């Protein structure tokens, strides 16, 4: 449990022994090298090259060029002093057609990565699926097709065999909510569908993909540490009129993914047009989806607030909530927010951790993503003074400590992200990194927040104020962190 140091309430607050300090990235967002060494196209290659999909027409063709800069990235991680690195595997680099023939050079890249991480005392945390579905599978129905879930199991099996001896923790899928919502409902992410029938099938198949991946890794590696990563979105009703909408959105955004994994059922109050049809749910599917997991991965960025509101006469900070006439989403104009427009509410993280602790029956929870975009820029001195990110981290880690004090088994924190990268539909204009990336040259520069995070990770404690209290930039041998 968290205990205050002799400094009392004003002193630094300690995280539990063994707490995992990490950072995260994902393949399409950082790797580049999209046509190299036998990689096949993914839905993101196709989507980004279609006109009008991405801000300024940006693509992940080059991104941070991490495929060619593996040594640079390992150095960044080592200097950052983190004990774990969450990366994802580009499915079409390993299985260019989605299944079948393995592309050995692609697999070798991940082998080199995980070996280099372990050599440097950094635990590899592998996400099997972080949104970059092979286009070959999209051409055969994508997440609308049951076979795609099976193929995710195949990918997991290939990875378990090839790198399983090196991986400390496995994340089966990242944010099924966004795969379905942005990929199949709003069309803002690849593959860009707007089709509720497909979306309802995708809900089931992406969860089934989690089930098959879990089963494949477990079969190969009985001691593996495996879990899914999700991004439940808190919906708060600010008045009684908005409560039914808050409950409905909680089913549509959150319980539709949580309940199958924790309880093996879809929520009874899920809107009918999104409910996966019974005809798609084969015997044994729900048991596969709800098979025991070792941790829950939580991505947290923001909560939502709902209140009664007149759609024909919207006030400042209000926007209509589709499907719920007379209810608006409300962001108090004075509430601090990031350049994404997302409100900054650390308490939301604490509350979500407590909820998930209860819903999961006390599973360890890793905060697998948390972070903020900011308008970072290089000063003439060549530094990036992102004090708002330092404050964001300080606030959210404080919230995690409060959850720990309330009895939640918060096992780790992975800041999003190691470095600025391709932020999906926003392209490169949204910078989430602890390291600034000068995209024309690919150069990485530690921001002030990297120094702050390094101090916290190495000491395993949160200082009372969001300030850097020792010469964090001075090179030291980073201490190896405890086992994941
Ligand atoms: C999450 C994604 C991650 C990153 C952050 C900002 O939804 O999982 O890839 O884009 O948002």
Short mmCIF file of C-alpha atoms and ligand atoms in Angstrom, two decimals:
data_model
loop_
_atom_site.label_atom_id
_atom_site.label_comp_id
_atom_site.label_asym_id
_atom_site.label_seq_id
_atom_site.Cartn_x
_atom_site.Cartn_y
_atom_site.Cartn_z
CA UNK A 1 0.00 0.00 0.00
CA UNK A 2 1.01 3.55 -0.51
CA UNK A 3 2.58 5.12 2.54
CA UNK A 4 3.61 8.65 3.17
CA UNK A 5 7.26 9.26 3.86
CA UNK A 6 8.36 11.01 7.07
CA UNK A 7 7.75 14.25 5.20
CA UNK A 8 4.05 13.63 5.88
CA UNK A 9 1.32 14.83 3.53
CA UNK A 10 3.74 17.27 1.90
CA UNK A 11 6.39 14.63 1.16
CA UNK A 12 6.78 12.32 -1.83
CA UNK A 13 4.29 9.45 -2.09
CA UNK A 14 5.65 5.96 -2.76
CA UNK A 15 4.28 3.43 -5.23
CA UNK A 16 4.16 -0.22 -4.17
CA UNK A 17 7.26 -2.36 -4.61
CA UNK A 18 7.23 -4.04 -8.01
CA UNK A 19 5.12 -1.32 -9.63
CA UNK A 20 5.85 -1.38 -13.36
CA UNK A 21 6.97 1.90 -14.96
CA UNK A 22 6.60 1.90 -18.71
CA UNK A 23 5.83 3.78 -21.89
CA UNK A 24 3.85 2.74 -24.94
CA UNK A 25 3.79 2.98 -28.73
CA UNK A 26 2.11 1.09 -31.55
CA UNK A 27 3.44 -0.32 -34.79
CA UNK A 28 1.67 1.80 -37.41
CA UNK A 29 2.19 4.96 -35.38
CA UNK A 30 5.99 4.68 -35.21
CA UNK A 31 7.50 2.07 -37.53
CA UNK A 32 7.27 3.51 -41.04
CA UNK A 33 9.04 1.19 -43.54
CA UNK A 34 5.67 0.16 -44.91
CA UNK A 35 7.03 -1.39 -48.11
CA UNK A 36 10.15 -2.93 -46.66
CA UNK A 37 11.27 -6.54 -46.17
CA UNK A 38 8.08 -8.19 -47.33
CA UNK A 39 5.53 -6.31 -45.20
CA UNK A 40 2.02 -6.49 -46.66
CA UNK A 41 -0.41 -3.56 -46.68
CA UNK A 42 -2.64 -2.90 -43.68
CA UNK A 43 -5.99 -1.12 -43.55
CA UNK A 44 -4.15 1.97 -42.29
CA UNK A 45 -1.92 2.11 -45.39
CA UNK A 46 -4.99 2.06 -47.60
CA UNK A 47 -7.03 4.44 -45.42
CA UNK A 48 -4.31 7.09 -45.06
CA UNK A 49 -3.74 7.13 -48.82
CA UNK A 50 -7.41 7.77 -49.53
CA UNK A 51 -8.10 11.49 -49.98
CA UNK A 52 -9.69 13.43 -47.12
CA UNK A 53 -9.21 10.87 -44.35
CA UNK A 54 -6.29 12.29 -42.35
CA UNK A 55 -5.40 15.81 -41.28
CA UNK A 56 -3.13 17.40 -43.92
CA UNK A 57 -3.03 14.08 -45.79
CA UNK A 58 -0.41 12.66 -43.41
CA UNK A 59 0.38 8.94 -43.59
CA UNK A 60 2.40 6.45 -41.53
CA UNK A 61 4.70 5.72 -44.50
CA UNK A 62 7.72 7.03 -42.59
CA UNK A 63 6.34 7.96 -39.15
CA UNK A 64 9.21 7.84 -36.61
CA UNK A 65 11.04 5.35 -38.84
CA UNK A 66 11.41 3.07 -35.82
CA UNK A 67 11.86 0.05 -38.08
CA UNK A 68 15.25 1.49 -39.04
CA UNK A 69 15.99 3.23 -35.72
CA UNK A 70 15.68 0.40 -33.28
CA UNK A 71 18.95 1.30 -31.56
CA UNK A 72 17.87 4.93 -31.13
CA UNK A 73 14.62 3.84 -29.52
CA UNK A 74 16.33 1.40 -27.18
CA UNK A 75 18.68 4.21 -26.13
CA UNK A 76 15.72 6.53 -25.44
CA UNK A 77 14.06 3.87 -23.30
CA UNK A 78 17.26 3.15 -21.40
CA UNK A 79 17.92 6.82 -20.73
CA UNK A 80 14.31 7.24 -19.62
CA UNK A 81 14.90 4.67 -16.88
CA UNK A 82 11.67 2.74 -17.52
CA UNK A 83 11.30 -0.91 -16.61
CA UNK A 84 8.89 -1.88 -19.40
CA UNK A 85 8.07 -1.00 -23.01
CA UNK A 86 4.66 -1.59 -24.55
CA UNK A 87 4.90 -1.96 -28.34
CA UNK A 88 2.57 -3.58 -30.85
CA UNK A 89 3.19 -5.99 -33.68
CA UNK A 90 2.42 -5.03 -37.24
CA UNK A 91 0.30 -8.02 -38.26
CA UNK A 92 1.01 -7.60 -41.98
CA UNK A 93 4.76 -7.43 -41.34
CA UNK A 94 4.60 -10.92 -39.81
CA UNK A 95 1.74 -12.43 -41.84
CA UNK A 96 1.46 -10.28 -44.99
CA UNK A 97 -1.77 -12.01 -46.04
CA UNK A 98 -3.19 -12.07 -42.53
CA UNK A 99 -2.53 -15.79 -42.12
CA UNK A 100 -0.60 -18.59 -43.75
CA UNK A 101 2.93 -17.80 -44.86
CA UNK A 102 5.12 -16.10 -42.26
CA UNK A 103 7.37 -13.24 -43.38
CA UNK A 104 10.60 -14.10 -41.56
CA UNK A 105 12.27 -10.66 -41.85
CA UNK A 106 9.22 -9.11 -40.17
CA UNK A 107 9.37 -11.58 -37.34
CA UNK A 108 13.13 -11.02 -37.02
CA UNK A 109 12.54 -7.31 -36.39
CA UNK A 110 10.42 -8.08 -33.31
CA UNK A 111 12.92 -10.70 -32.19
CA UNK A 112 15.70 -8.09 -32.33
CA UNK A 113 13.48 -5.63 -30.46
CA UNK A 114 12.57 -7.93 -27.57
CA UNK A 115 16.13 -9.22 -27.21
CA UNK A 116 17.52 -5.67 -27.12
CA UNK A 117 14.93 -4.70 -24.51
CA UNK A 118 15.82 -7.62 -22.26
CA UNK A 119 19.54 -6.97 -22.69
CA UNK A 120 18.86 -3.50 -21.32
CA UNK A 121 16.72 -4.66 -18.41
CA UNK A 122 13.46 -3.47 -19.97
CA UNK A 123 10.48 -5.86 -19.95
CA UNK A 124 8.87 -6.28 -23.38
CA UNK A 125 5.07 -5.85 -23.26
CA UNK A 126 3.66 -6.98 -26.60
CA UNK A 127 0.29 -5.87 -27.93
CA UNK A 128 -0.81 -8.43 -30.51
CA UNK A 129 -3.41 -6.20 -32.21
CA UNK A 130 -3.30 -2.40 -32.18
CA UNK A 131 -5.58 -1.56 -35.11
CA UNK A 132 -3.43 -2.28 -38.19
CA UNK A 133 -5.38 -5.17 -39.68
CA UNK A 134 -3.86 -6.67 -42.85
CA UNK A 135 -5.73 -5.31 -45.87
CA UNK A 136 -5.93 -8.90 -47.15
CA UNK A 137 -8.26 -9.69 -44.23
CA UNK A 138 -10.29 -6.53 -44.75
CA UNK A 139 -10.79 -7.69 -48.34
CA UNK A 140 -12.30 -10.90 -46.92
CA UNK A 141 -14.72 -9.05 -44.61
CA UNK A 142 -12.49 -7.54 -41.90
CA UNK A 143 -13.94 -7.64 -38.37
CA UNK A 144 -17.32 -8.32 -39.92
CA UNK A 145 -16.01 -11.84 -40.62
CA UNK A 146 -15.52 -14.56 -38.05
CA UNK A 147 -12.37 -15.78 -39.78
CA UNK A 148 -10.56 -12.55 -38.84
CA UNK A 149 -10.88 -13.51 -35.16
CA UNK A 150 -9.37 -16.92 -35.92
CA UNK A 151 -6.52 -15.33 -37.82
CA UNK A 152 -5.73 -13.15 -34.77
CA UNK A 153 -5.34 -16.39 -32.85
CA UNK A 154 -2.97 -17.58 -35.57
CA UNK A 155 -0.89 -14.40 -35.28
CA UNK A 156 -0.73 -14.82 -31.50
CA UNK A 157 0.46 -18.39 -31.93
CA UNK A 158 3.20 -17.37 -34.36
CA UNK A 159 4.36 -14.67 -31.93
CA UNK A 160 4.21 -16.91 -28.88
CA UNK A 161 6.47 -19.39 -30.66
CA UNK A 162 8.88 -16.82 -32.06
CA UNK A 163 9.28 -14.35 -29.20
CA UNK A 164 7.38 -15.91 -26.28
CA UNK A 165 10.56 -16.66 -24.36
CA UNK A 166 11.37 -12.93 -24.33
CA UNK A 167 7.99 -11.28 -23.69
CA UNK A 168 7.07 -10.36 -20.10
CA UNK A 169 3.42 -9.47 -20.69
CA UNK A 170 0.94 -9.87 -23.54
CA UNK A 171 -1.91 -7.56 -24.50
CA UNK A 172 -4.29 -9.30 -26.87
CA UNK A 173 -6.20 -6.33 -28.29
CA UNK A 174 -6.12 -2.56 -27.91
CA UNK A 175 -9.35 -0.59 -27.37
CA UNK A 176 -12.02 -2.70 -29.07
CA UNK A 177 -14.34 0.28 -28.55
CA UNK A 178 -12.33 2.38 -31.02
CA UNK A 179 -11.90 -0.46 -33.49
CA UNK A 180 -15.68 -0.69 -33.67
CA UNK A 181 -16.71 2.94 -33.15
CA UNK A 182 -14.25 4.75 -35.34
CA UNK A 183 -13.68 1.90 -37.76
CA UNK A 184 -17.32 0.83 -38.29
CA UNK A 185 -19.69 3.54 -36.95
CA UNK A 186 -18.21 7.03 -37.42
CA UNK A 187 -15.80 5.95 -40.16
CA UNK A 188 -13.08 8.26 -38.83
CA UNK A 189 -10.54 5.43 -38.58
CA UNK A 190 -9.60 2.61 -40.95
CA UNK A 191 -11.34 0.84 -42.57
CA UNK A 192 -13.76 3.79 -42.56
CA UNK A 193 -17.11 1.97 -42.55
CA UNK A 194 -20.37 3.51 -41.35
CA UNK A 195 -22.53 0.46 -40.99
CA UNK A 196 -24.28 -0.65 -37.80
CA UNK A 197 -24.83 -4.19 -39.04
CA UNK A 198 -21.13 -4.60 -39.67
CA UNK A 199 -20.38 -2.86 -36.36
CA UNK A 200 -22.51 -5.30 -34.37
CA UNK A 201 -20.66 -8.21 -35.98
CA UNK A 202 -17.31 -6.48 -35.39
CA UNK A 203 -18.07 -6.20 -31.65
CA UNK A 204 -18.35 -9.96 -31.37
CA UNK A 205 -15.48 -10.82 -33.67
CA UNK A 206 -12.97 -8.47 -32.10
CA UNK A 207 -13.80 -9.89 -28.66
CA UNK A 208 -13.54 -13.38 -30.12
CA UNK A 209 -10.16 -12.37 -31.52
CA UNK A 210 -9.12 -11.57 -27.93
CA UNK A 211 -10.37 -15.03 -26.92
CA UNK A 212 -8.46 -16.86 -29.66
CA UNK A 213 -5.27 -14.88 -29.00
CA UNK A 214 -5.52 -15.60 -25.27
CA UNK A 215 -6.07 -19.30 -25.95
CA UNK A 216 -3.16 -19.53 -28.40
CA UNK A 217 -0.66 -17.81 -26.09
CA UNK A 218 -1.81 -19.81 -23.07
CA UNK A 219 -1.44 -23.10 -24.97
CA UNK A 220 2.11 -22.25 -25.99
CA UNK A 221 3.19 -20.48 -22.78
CA UNK A 222 1.27 -21.67 -19.70
CA UNK A 223 2.94 -19.09 -17.43
CA UNK A 224 2.41 -16.10 -19.69
CA UNK A 225 0.85 -12.92 -18.26
CA UNK A 226 -2.01 -12.00 -20.61
CA UNK A 227 -4.81 -9.45 -20.68
CA UNK A 228 -6.82 -7.17 -22.98
CA UNK A 229 -6.53 -3.39 -23.09
CA UNK A 230 -9.73 -1.34 -23.16
CA UNK A 231 -10.69 2.31 -22.90
CA UNK A 232 -13.89 2.53 -20.87
CA UNK A 233 -15.30 6.04 -21.09
CA UNK A 234 -16.95 7.44 -17.96
CA UNK A 235 -20.31 9.12 -18.64
CA UNK A 236 -21.53 11.36 -15.81
CA UNK A 237 -25.13 12.60 -15.73
CA UNK A 238 -25.15 16.11 -14.29
CA UNK A 239 -28.92 15.99 -13.79
CA UNK A 240 -31.62 13.33 -13.52
CA UNK A 241 -32.85 13.98 -17.07
CA UNK A 242 -29.50 12.80 -18.47
CA UNK A 243 -29.26 9.62 -16.39
CA UNK A 244 -30.96 7.28 -18.89
CA UNK A 245 -28.62 8.48 -21.64
CA UNK A 246 -25.59 8.01 -19.37
CA UNK A 247 -26.70 4.44 -18.64
CA UNK A 248 -27.35 3.69 -22.31
CA UNK A 249 -23.97 5.07 -23.36
CA UNK A 250 -22.26 3.10 -20.61
CA UNK A 251 -23.75 -0.06 -22.14
CA UNK A 252 -22.87 0.97 -25.70
CA UNK A 253 -19.30 2.14 -25.02
CA UNK A 254 -18.22 0.15 -21.98
CA UNK A 255 -20.27 -2.80 -20.74
CA UNK A 256 -20.57 -4.24 -24.25
CA UNK A 257 -16.83 -5.03 -24.00
CA UNK A 258 -16.40 -5.46 -20.24
CA UNK A 259 -19.31 -7.81 -19.54
CA UNK A 260 -18.36 -10.47 -22.11
CA UNK A 261 -14.79 -10.58 -20.75
CA UNK A 262 -15.71 -10.46 -17.05
CA UNK A 263 -19.02 -12.34 -17.13
CA UNK A 264 -19.40 -14.03 -20.51
CA UNK A 265 -22.56 -12.12 -21.51
CA UNK A 266 -23.56 -9.05 -23.52
CA UNK A 267 -25.39 -6.42 -21.45
CA UNK A 268 -29.18 -6.84 -21.54
CA UNK A 269 -29.73 -3.11 -22.05
CA UNK A 270 -27.42 -2.76 -25.09
CA UNK A 271 -29.20 -0.93 -27.92
CA UNK A 272 -30.76 -3.47 -30.24
CA UNK A 273 -29.06 -2.31 -33.44
CA UNK A 274 -25.61 -2.91 -31.95
CA UNK A 275 -26.31 -6.22 -30.25
CA UNK A 276 -24.30 -8.99 -31.94
CA UNK A 277 -26.91 -11.26 -33.56
CA UNK A 278 -27.37 -14.68 -31.90
CA UNK A 279 -26.63 -16.28 -35.26
CA UNK A 280 -23.04 -15.04 -35.02
CA UNK A 281 -22.47 -16.37 -31.51
CA UNK A 282 -21.36 -19.98 -31.75
CA UNK A 283 -21.36 -22.43 -28.87
CA UNK A 284 -18.31 -21.84 -26.76
CA UNK A 285 -17.66 -18.29 -27.97
CA UNK A 286 -18.63 -16.60 -24.72
CA UNK A 287 -16.56 -19.08 -22.71
CA UNK A 288 -13.55 -18.32 -24.90
CA UNK A 289 -14.07 -14.57 -24.50
CA UNK A 290 -14.46 -14.81 -20.72
CA UNK A 291 -11.55 -17.22 -20.16
CA UNK A 292 -9.40 -16.17 -17.18
CA UNK A 293 -7.05 -13.24 -17.75
CA UNK A 294 -4.10 -12.19 -15.62
CA UNK A 295 -4.65 -8.43 -15.64
CA UNK A 296 -6.85 -5.77 -17.13
CA UNK A 297 -5.22 -3.07 -19.28
CA UNK A 298 -6.84 0.34 -18.86
CA UNK A 299 -6.33 3.24 -21.26
CA UNK A 300 -7.60 6.46 -19.71
CA UNK A 301 -7.76 9.88 -21.30
CA UNK A 302 -11.03 11.60 -20.34
CA UNK A 303 -14.57 11.42 -18.92
CA UNK A 304 -17.80 12.76 -20.51
CA UNK A 305 -20.52 14.90 -18.91
CA UNK A 306 -24.18 14.82 -19.94
CA UNK A 307 -27.05 17.12 -19.02
CA UNK A 308 -30.48 18.18 -20.19
CA UNK A 309 -30.15 20.58 -23.15
CA UNK A 310 -32.08 22.08 -26.01
CA UNK A 311 -30.64 20.82 -29.31
CA UNK A 312 -32.21 23.79 -31.11
CA UNK A 313 -30.59 26.27 -28.74
CA UNK A 314 -27.20 24.89 -27.73
CA UNK A 315 -25.21 26.77 -25.08
CA UNK A 316 -21.46 27.26 -24.98
CA UNK A 317 -19.78 23.92 -24.28
CA UNK A 318 -22.79 21.81 -25.34
CA UNK A 319 -23.10 19.32 -28.20
CA UNK A 320 -26.02 16.99 -29.00
CA UNK A 321 -25.84 13.35 -27.92
CA UNK A 322 -26.95 11.35 -30.92
CA UNK A 323 -29.90 9.05 -30.20
CA UNK A 324 -30.83 10.94 -27.03
CA UNK A 325 -32.89 14.00 -27.94
CA UNK A 326 -32.93 16.65 -25.23
CA UNK A 327 -29.59 15.48 -23.83
CA UNK A 328 -26.29 17.19 -24.54
CA UNK A 329 -22.70 16.49 -23.87
CA UNK A 330 -21.37 19.39 -21.80
CA UNK A 331 -17.85 20.63 -21.24
CA UNK A 332 -17.76 23.51 -18.78
CA UNK A 333 -15.90 26.24 -20.68
CA UNK A 334 -13.62 26.90 -17.71
CA UNK A 335 -12.57 23.25 -17.39
CA UNK A 336 -8.90 22.69 -18.28
CA UNK A 337 -8.44 20.62 -21.43
CA UNK A 338 -5.69 19.42 -23.75
CA UNK A 339 -5.24 20.52 -27.37
CA UNK A 340 -7.32 17.45 -28.32
CA UNK A 341 -10.19 19.27 -26.54
CA UNK A 342 -10.27 16.51 -23.92
CA UNK A 343 -10.98 17.67 -20.34
CA UNK A 344 -8.19 16.99 -17.85
CA UNK A 345 -9.79 15.04 -14.97
CA UNK A 346 -7.38 12.88 -12.96
CA UNK A 347 -10.18 11.90 -10.54
CA UNK A 348 -11.81 10.10 -13.47
CA UNK A 349 -8.85 7.72 -13.52
CA UNK A 350 -9.17 7.00 -9.81
CA UNK A 351 -12.91 6.34 -10.10
CA UNK A 352 -12.48 4.10 -13.14
CA UNK A 353 -9.78 2.07 -11.40
CA UNK A 354 -12.11 1.53 -8.45
CA UNK A 355 -14.97 0.51 -10.75
CA UNK A 356 -12.81 -1.93 -12.70
CA UNK A 357 -11.38 -3.38 -9.50
CA UNK A 358 -14.94 -4.22 -8.45
CA UNK A 359 -16.10 -5.45 -11.86
CA UNK A 360 -13.04 -7.64 -12.41
CA UNK A 361 -13.12 -9.20 -8.97
CA UNK A 362 -9.87 -7.54 -7.93
CA UNK A 363 -7.67 -8.30 -10.96
CA UNK A 364 -4.36 -6.45 -11.21
CA UNK A 365 -4.87 -3.40 -13.40
CA UNK A 366 -2.16 -1.92 -15.59
CA UNK A 367 -2.75 1.61 -16.82
CA UNK A 368 -1.61 0.74 -20.34
CA UNK A 369 -2.12 4.26 -21.70
CA UNK A 370 -2.51 7.74 -20.27
CA UNK A 371 -1.12 10.95 -21.65
CA UNK A 372 -1.89 14.21 -23.38
CA UNK A 373 -1.25 16.06 -26.61
CA UNK A 374 0.25 19.52 -26.24
CA UNK A 375 1.48 22.25 -28.58
CA UNK A 376 5.10 21.33 -28.01
CA UNK A 377 7.83 23.24 -29.79
CA UNK A 378 11.60 23.43 -29.74
CA UNK A 379 12.93 26.49 -27.97
CA UNK A 380 15.93 28.31 -29.50
CA UNK A 381 18.02 26.48 -26.89
CA UNK A 382 16.79 23.17 -28.32
CA UNK A 383 14.63 22.17 -25.32
CA UNK A 384 10.90 21.39 -25.05
CA UNK A 385 9.37 22.92 -21.91
CA UNK A 386 6.12 20.94 -21.71
CA UNK A 387 5.17 21.83 -18.16
CA UNK A 388 1.49 21.04 -18.89
CA UNK A 389 2.43 17.41 -19.60
CA UNK A 390 4.46 17.28 -16.38
CA UNK A 391 1.36 18.47 -14.51
CA UNK A 392 -0.84 15.99 -16.36
CA UNK A 393 1.41 13.10 -15.35
CA UNK A 394 1.69 14.32 -11.78
CA UNK A 395 -2.09 14.63 -11.46
CA UNK A 396 -2.86 11.23 -12.95
CA UNK A 397 -0.21 9.38 -10.97
CA UNK A 398 -1.64 11.03 -7.85
CA UNK A 399 -5.05 9.64 -8.84
CA UNK A 400 -3.53 6.18 -9.30
CA UNK A 401 -2.08 6.43 -5.79
CA UNK A 402 -5.51 7.30 -4.42
CA UNK A 403 -6.93 4.19 -6.07
CA UNK A 404 -4.12 2.12 -4.56
CA UNK A 405 -4.97 3.59 -1.16
CA UNK A 406 -8.59 2.56 -1.77
CA UNK A 407 -7.43 -1.05 -2.23
CA UNK A 408 -7.12 -1.31 -6.01
CA UNK A 409 -4.28 -3.49 -7.30
CA UNK A 410 -2.78 -0.97 -9.71
CA UNK A 411 0.23 -2.87 -11.02
CA UNK A 412 1.76 -0.51 -13.55
CA UNK A 413 1.60 2.71 -15.54
CA UNK A 414 2.58 3.07 -19.21
CA UNK A 415 2.72 6.65 -20.35
CA UNK A 416 1.46 7.31 -23.85
CA UNK A 417 3.78 7.81 -25.58
CA UNK A 418 7.53 7.25 -25.72
CA UNK A 419 7.66 9.81 -28.52
CA UNK A 420 5.55 11.97 -30.80
CA UNK A 421 4.08 9.82 -33.56
CA UNK A 422 1.35 9.39 -36.17
CA UNK A 423 -1.81 10.18 -34.20
CA UNK A 424 -4.32 8.42 -36.50
CA UNK A 425 -6.86 10.80 -38.09
CA UNK A 426 -5.02 13.78 -36.56
CA UNK A 427 -1.76 12.92 -38.33
CA UNK A 428 1.43 14.42 -36.91
CA UNK A 429 -0.05 17.63 -35.58
CA UNK A 430 -0.97 16.05 -32.22
CA UNK A 431 2.15 15.42 -30.18
CA UNK A 432 1.74 12.92 -27.31
CA UNK A 433 5.41 12.06 -26.71
CA UNK A 434 7.79 12.31 -23.79
CA UNK A 435 10.28 12.82 -26.62
CA UNK A 436 9.84 15.41 -29.30
CA UNK A 437 10.28 14.04 -32.82
CA UNK A 438 11.60 16.35 -35.51
CA UNK A 439 9.80 14.48 -38.28
CA UNK A 440 11.84 15.74 -41.26
CA UNK A 441 15.07 14.42 -39.72
CA UNK A 442 13.65 11.78 -37.37
CA UNK A 443 15.68 13.25 -34.49
CA UNK A 444 14.27 12.56 -30.99
CA UNK A 445 14.66 15.14 -28.21
CA UNK A 446 13.77 14.48 -24.58
CA UNK A 447 11.10 16.90 -23.37
CA UNK A 448 11.01 18.27 -19.83
CA UNK A 449 8.29 15.65 -19.16
CA UNK A 450 10.76 12.86 -20.00
CA UNK A 451 13.06 14.18 -17.27
CA UNK A 452 10.17 14.37 -14.83
CA UNK A 453 8.92 10.87 -15.66
CA UNK A 454 12.45 9.51 -15.37
CA UNK A 455 12.74 10.94 -11.88
CA UNK A 456 9.43 9.36 -10.83
CA UNK A 457 10.16 5.98 -12.43
CA UNK A 458 13.65 5.67 -10.98
CA UNK A 459 12.60 6.71 -7.48
CA UNK A 460 9.27 4.85 -7.57
CA UNK A 461 7.66 7.81 -5.89
CA UNK A 462 5.72 10.91 -6.79
CA UNK A 463 7.11 14.25 -5.62
CA UNK A 464 4.64 16.58 -3.86
CA UNK A 465 4.70 19.08 -6.71
CA UNK A 466 5.08 18.67 -10.50
CA UNK A 467 8.71 19.73 -10.50
CA UNK A 468 12.01 18.12 -11.30
CA UNK A 469 13.93 18.00 -8.05
CA UNK A 470 17.24 16.47 -9.09
CA UNK A 471 19.47 16.64 -12.11
CA UNK A 472 17.40 14.11 -14.00
CA UNK A 473 19.23 14.78 -17.23
CA UNK A 474 22.53 13.53 -15.87
CA UNK A 475 23.25 10.12 -17.34
CA UNK A 476 23.12 7.36 -14.77
CA UNK A 477 22.86 3.63 -15.05
CA UNK A 478 19.10 3.08 -14.80
CA UNK A 479 18.12 0.66 -12.07
CA UNK A 480 16.51 -2.50 -13.32
CA UNK A 481 12.86 -2.43 -12.37
CA UNK A 482 11.10 -5.23 -10.58
CA UNK A 483 9.56 -8.09 -12.51
CA UNK A 484 6.36 -7.39 -14.42
C1 LIG B 1 -5.56 5.74 -27.95
C2 LIG B 1 -4.79 4.81 -28.86
C3 LIG B 1 -3.34 5.19 -29.05
C4 LIG B 1 -3.14 6.70 -29.14
C5 LIG B 1 -3.87 7.40 -28.03
C6 LIG B 1 -3.71 8.91 -28.03
O1 LIG B 1 -6.91 5.66 -28.25
O2 LIG B 1 -4.83 3.51 -28.35
O3 LIG B 1 -2.86 4.52 -30.17
O4 LIG B 1 -3.49 7.16 -30.37
O5 LIG B 1 -5.24 7.09 -28.08
#
